[in-house]
Amino acid sequence: MNKNLQLGAVLCLLAGVVVMGAVAVKKTAAATTPEKFIHVRVNDASKGEMVSVNVPLSLAEKVIPTIHNGNLRNGKVTIGNMDMQDVDVRALLTAVASSPDNEFVTVKEKDQEVRVAKSKGNFIIHVTDLSSDSDESDKSAKPDKSNKKHGQNVDITIPISVVNALVPNEKQELDLVAAIRALSNASEALLVTVHDGTQDVKIWIDSQNDGSK
Amino acid sequence: MILLAKLALGTLGTVVAAGGVISSEGFVSVRVHEKKPGGTHVSLMVPAMVLDTGLRFVPKENLQDASEQVRPWLPTIHAAIDALKSEGDTTFVEVREENQHVTVGTHNGAIVVDVDDDGETVHVSTPLRAIDNAIDQIAAAGPKN
């Protein structure tokens, strides 16, 4: 009888340890949900300059609603007199979101190419501009002896959920905080890359706090 | 002899307690190192509480202008500092030029600014809690609404 009691007590103890362990593991998993950062990196190879900005999305989410200045109030930007010509943008976006991945628009000109597509829940905009105007704007840059047209490449990838959050409501407001939340919930992604001559701009989201990816 | 020991123990206790209180808010650290031969080297470690206490002695009329400017931004500053406190160590801004390297970030609950160029290196570290308290004091120096 005594042995049975002892066995019961040990089993209860073991069960308690297992339950507490499971709870602890669950809590740890919740606590270590990685913080997302938005990174902006500007590189100018000709001048040897680099600027890097890393902002935690949670910081932006907490700070932006407290700013009440100009058109930005309570985390929303009011855009004045935006005439959508009776187009239901939200319905349009929903339709695009539920359609299969596809390239919707392709424009090809002599020096320019624009493509708009949808892929894996993202809007993708790709612009290639081969005109050499952009090179002439920066006279201070070291001359390129290759005499090659650099042009400009712009790639934008935006999760559809973020675009949805940025659709203006009936008060003509863009909800920045909702867009940041949507970005936080989106997977790690490269949002914008711009290549212009010797300059590169990159904006992306990941869980690294110093943009060392 | 026992009286002397009690006295020493009391003094030691007071010093330890005072040290604990003074360092409770952390330290403001400033280091400047000029690279030229014979250049200046400055290294300061000031308890952040001194900043807090020093502000109490600044005449309020001298802080009114700053107070008026900072008040509308108080909720934003508090939200930012609270968020920064809960973040781990982060480098927010890094600028690298040919002869200069600047970083701004947080480390162990303090805002840290490091500048390294041809002429000098500068390091400034200020606890977030001290910044929060100082801003509160500056805001409170203005006229009551």
PDB file of C-alpha atoms in Angstrom, chain B residues 20-144:
ATOM      1  CA  GLY B  20      23.937  52.940  -4.817  1.00  0.00           C
ATOM      2  CA  VAL B  21      21.470  55.825  -4.969  1.00  0.00           C
ATOM      3  CA  ILE B  22      23.791  58.001  -7.082  1.00  0.00           C
ATOM      4  CA  SER B  23      24.525  55.249  -9.578  1.00  0.00           C
ATOM      5  CA  SER B  24      20.938  53.954  -9.681  1.00  0.00           C
ATOM      6  CA  GLU B  25      20.177  55.910 -12.835  1.00  0.00           C
ATOM      7  CA  GLY B  26      23.387  54.888 -14.559  1.00  0.00           C
ATOM      8  CA  PHE B  27      26.198  57.068 -15.820  1.00  0.00           C
ATOM      9  CA  VAL B  28      26.600  59.636 -18.552  1.00  0.00           C
ATOM     10  CA  SER B  29      29.839  58.852 -20.281  1.00  0.00           C
ATOM     11  CA  VAL B  30      31.767  61.233 -22.555  1.00  0.00           C
ATOM     12  CA  ARG B  31      35.105  60.395 -24.144  1.00  0.00           C
ATOM     13  CA  VAL B  32      36.945  62.651 -26.580  1.00  0.00           C
ATOM     14  CA  HIS B  33      40.290  61.659 -28.016  1.00  0.00           C
ATOM     15  CA  GLU B  34      42.110  63.962 -30.419  1.00  0.00           C
ATOM     16  CA  LYS B  35      44.387  61.980 -32.696  1.00  0.00           C
ATOM     17  CA  LYS B  36      46.966  64.709 -33.375  1.00  0.00           C
ATOM     18  CA  PRO B  37      50.185  64.542 -31.330  1.00  0.00           C
ATOM     19  CA  GLY B  38      49.609  66.206 -27.989  1.00  0.00           C
ATOM     20  CA  GLY B  39      45.863  66.234 -28.623  1.00  0.00           C
ATOM     21  CA  THR B  40      43.306  66.442 -25.875  1.00  0.00           C
ATOM     22  CA  HIS B  41      42.000  63.341 -24.150  1.00  0.00           C
ATOM     23  CA  VAL B  42      38.857  63.799 -22.105  1.00  0.00           C
ATOM     24  CA  SER B  43      37.083  61.007 -20.296  1.00  0.00           C
ATOM     25  CA  LEU B  44      34.102  61.773 -18.072  1.00  0.00           C
ATOM     26  CA  MET B  45      31.826  59.439 -16.171  1.00  0.00           C
ATOM     27  CA  VAL B  46      29.098  61.437 -14.469  1.00  0.00           C
ATOM     28  CA  PRO B  47      26.229  59.816 -12.537  1.00  0.00           C
ATOM     29  CA  ALA B  48      23.035  60.499 -14.509  1.00  0.00           C
ATOM     30  CA  MET B  49      21.432  61.633 -11.267  1.00  0.00           C
ATOM     31  CA  VAL B  50      23.703  64.699 -11.363  1.00  0.00           C
ATOM     32  CA  LEU B  51      22.019  65.709 -14.633  1.00  0.00           C
ATOM     33  CA  ASP B  52      18.655  65.330 -12.959  1.00  0.00           C
ATOM     34  CA  THR B  53      19.707  67.258  -9.858  1.00  0.00           C
ATOM     35  CA  GLY B  54      21.537  69.933 -11.864  1.00  0.00           C
ATOM     36  CA  LEU B  55      18.401  70.709 -13.853  1.00  0.00           C
ATOM     37  CA  ARG B  56      16.576  71.527 -10.606  1.00  0.00           C
ATOM     38  CA  PHE B  57      18.969  74.403 -10.055  1.00  0.00           C
ATOM     39  CA  VAL B  58      18.521  75.935 -13.513  1.00  0.00           C
ATOM     40  CA  PRO B  59      16.255  79.014 -13.221  1.00  0.00           C
ATOM     41  CA  LYS B  60      12.841  78.132 -14.662  1.00  0.00           C
ATOM     42  CA  GLU B  61      12.747  81.207 -16.909  1.00  0.00           C
ATOM     43  CA  ASN B  62      15.811  79.845 -18.727  1.00  0.00           C
ATOM     44  CA  LEU B  63      13.961  76.629 -19.537  1.00  0.00           C
ATOM     45  CA  GLN B  64      10.621  78.140 -20.589  1.00  0.00           C
ATOM     46  CA  ASP B  65      11.454  78.360 -24.269  1.00  0.00           C
ATOM     47  CA  ALA B  66      12.686  74.765 -24.338  1.00  0.00           C
ATOM     48  CA  SER B  67       9.660  73.717 -22.311  1.00  0.00           C
ATOM     49  CA  GLU B  68       7.213  75.234 -24.813  1.00  0.00           C
ATOM     50  CA  GLN B  69       8.962  73.505 -27.677  1.00  0.00           C
ATOM     51  CA  VAL B  70       9.197  70.100 -26.025  1.00  0.00           C
ATOM     52  CA  ARG B  71       5.676  69.898 -24.563  1.00  0.00           C
ATOM     53  CA  PRO B  72       3.759  69.060 -27.762  1.00  0.00           C
ATOM     54  CA  TRP B  73       6.228  66.240 -28.392  1.00  0.00           C
ATOM     55  CA  LEU B  74       6.160  64.747 -24.871  1.00  0.00           C
ATOM     56  CA  PRO B  75       3.869  61.793 -25.736  1.00  0.00           C
ATOM     57  CA  THR B  76       6.023  61.000 -28.766  1.00  0.00           C
ATOM     58  CA  ILE B  77       9.264  61.222 -26.769  1.00  0.00           C
ATOM     59  CA  HIS B  78       7.879  59.053 -23.957  1.00  0.00           C
ATOM     60  CA  ALA B  79       6.557  56.478 -26.432  1.00  0.00           C
ATOM     61  CA  ALA B  80       9.910  56.398 -28.217  1.00  0.00           C
ATOM     62  CA  ILE B  81      11.926  56.069 -25.016  1.00  0.00           C
ATOM     63  CA  ASP B  82       9.624  53.352 -23.645  1.00  0.00           C
ATOM     64  CA  ALA B  83       9.934  51.449 -26.908  1.00  0.00           C
ATOM     65  CA  LEU B  84      13.716  51.894 -26.933  1.00  0.00           C
ATOM     66  CA  LYS B  85      13.936  50.616 -23.342  1.00  0.00           C
ATOM     67  CA  SER B  86      12.150  47.432 -24.320  1.00  0.00           C
ATOM     68  CA  GLU B  87      14.355  46.903 -27.380  1.00  0.00           C
ATOM     69  CA  GLY B  88      17.652  45.098 -27.205  1.00  0.00           C
ATOM     70  CA  ASP B  89      20.895  46.727 -28.282  1.00  0.00           C
ATOM     71  CA  THR B  90      20.365  48.210 -31.726  1.00  0.00           C
ATOM     72  CA  THR B  91      22.314  50.352 -34.175  1.00  0.00           C
ATOM     73  CA  PHE B  92      19.761  52.777 -35.544  1.00  0.00           C
ATOM     74  CA  VAL B  93      21.928  54.876 -37.793  1.00  0.00           C
ATOM     75  CA  GLU B  94      25.323  54.227 -39.272  1.00  0.00           C
ATOM     76  CA  VAL B  95      27.068  56.621 -41.647  1.00  0.00           C
ATOM     77  CA  ARG B  96      30.356  55.592 -43.186  1.00  0.00           C
ATOM     78  CA  GLU B  97      32.274  58.027 -45.336  1.00  0.00           C
ATOM     79  CA  GLU B  98      35.825  57.940 -46.597  1.00  0.00           C
ATOM     80  CA  ASN B  99      37.253  59.519 -43.438  1.00  0.00           C
ATOM     81  CA  GLN B 100      34.383  59.304 -40.995  1.00  0.00           C
ATOM     82  CA  HIS B 101      32.304  56.702 -39.253  1.00  0.00           C
ATOM     83  CA  VAL B 102      29.272  57.654 -37.169  1.00  0.00           C
ATOM     84  CA  THR B 103      26.946  55.307 -35.308  1.00  0.00           C
ATOM     85  CA  VAL B 104      23.889  56.038 -33.201  1.00  0.00           C
ATOM     86  CA  GLY B 105      22.268  53.253 -31.252  1.00  0.00           C
ATOM     87  CA  THR B 106      21.285  51.817 -27.911  1.00  0.00           C
ATOM     88  CA  HIS B 107      23.472  49.741 -25.631  1.00  0.00           C
ATOM     89  CA  ASN B 108      22.491  48.470 -22.168  1.00  0.00           C
ATOM     90  CA  GLY B 109      19.613  50.958 -21.839  1.00  0.00           C
ATOM     91  CA  ALA B 110      21.618  53.970 -22.994  1.00  0.00           C
ATOM     92  CA  ILE B 111      21.730  56.010 -26.188  1.00  0.00           C
ATOM     93  CA  VAL B 112      25.232  55.768 -27.562  1.00  0.00           C
ATOM     94  CA  VAL B 113      26.754  58.051 -30.190  1.00  0.00           C
ATOM     95  CA  ASP B 114      30.184  57.204 -31.604  1.00  0.00           C
ATOM     96  CA  VAL B 115      32.089  59.357 -34.062  1.00  0.00           C
ATOM     97  CA  ASP B 116      35.424  58.349 -35.487  1.00  0.00           C
ATOM     98  CA  ASP B 117      37.123  60.589 -38.054  1.00  0.00           C
ATOM     99  CA  ASP B 118      40.620  61.609 -39.062  1.00  0.00           C
ATOM    100  CA  GLY B 119      40.913  64.146 -36.272  1.00  0.00           C
ATOM    101  CA  GLU B 120      39.266  62.586 -33.275  1.00  0.00           C
ATOM    102  CA  THR B 121      37.081  59.922 -31.779  1.00  0.00           C
ATOM    103  CA  VAL B 122      34.070  60.895 -29.695  1.00  0.00           C
ATOM    104  CA  HIS B 123      31.907  58.601 -27.598  1.00  0.00           C
ATOM    105  CA  VAL B 124      28.806  59.806 -25.747  1.00  0.00           C
ATOM    106  CA  SER B 125      26.531  57.485 -23.797  1.00  0.00           C
ATOM    107  CA  THR B 126      23.451  58.667 -21.900  1.00  0.00           C
ATOM    108  CA  PRO B 127      20.982  56.404 -20.056  1.00  0.00           C
ATOM    109  CA  LEU B 128      17.491  56.499 -21.537  1.00  0.00           C
ATOM    110  CA  ARG B 129      15.995  56.911 -18.067  1.00  0.00           C
ATOM    111  CA  ALA B 130      18.087  60.037 -17.501  1.00  0.00           C
ATOM    112  CA  ILE B 131      16.949  61.497 -20.837  1.00  0.00           C
ATOM    113  CA  ASP B 132      13.336  60.733 -19.940  1.00  0.00           C
ATOM    114  CA  ASN B 133      13.659  62.435 -16.536  1.00  0.00           C
ATOM    115  CA  ALA B 134      15.500  65.441 -17.952  1.00  0.00           C
ATOM    116  CA  ILE B 135      12.842  65.985 -20.623  1.00  0.00           C
ATOM    117  CA  ASP B 136      10.101  65.726 -18.000  1.00  0.00           C
ATOM    118  CA  GLN B 137      11.845  68.372 -15.911  1.00  0.00           C
ATOM    119  CA  ILE B 138      12.311  70.691 -18.879  1.00  0.00           C
ATOM    120  CA  ALA B 139       8.644  70.277 -19.832  1.00  0.00           C
ATOM    121  CA  ALA B 140       7.547  70.977 -16.242  1.00  0.00           C
ATOM    122  CA  ALA B 141       9.556  74.206 -16.150  1.00  0.00           C
ATOM    123  CA  GLY B 142       7.078  76.004 -18.425  1.00  0.00           C
ATOM    124  CA  PRO B 143       3.921  77.768 -17.266  1.00  0.00           C
ATOM    125  CA  LYS B 144       1.115  75.460 -16.078  1.00  0.00           C
TER     126      LYS B 144
END
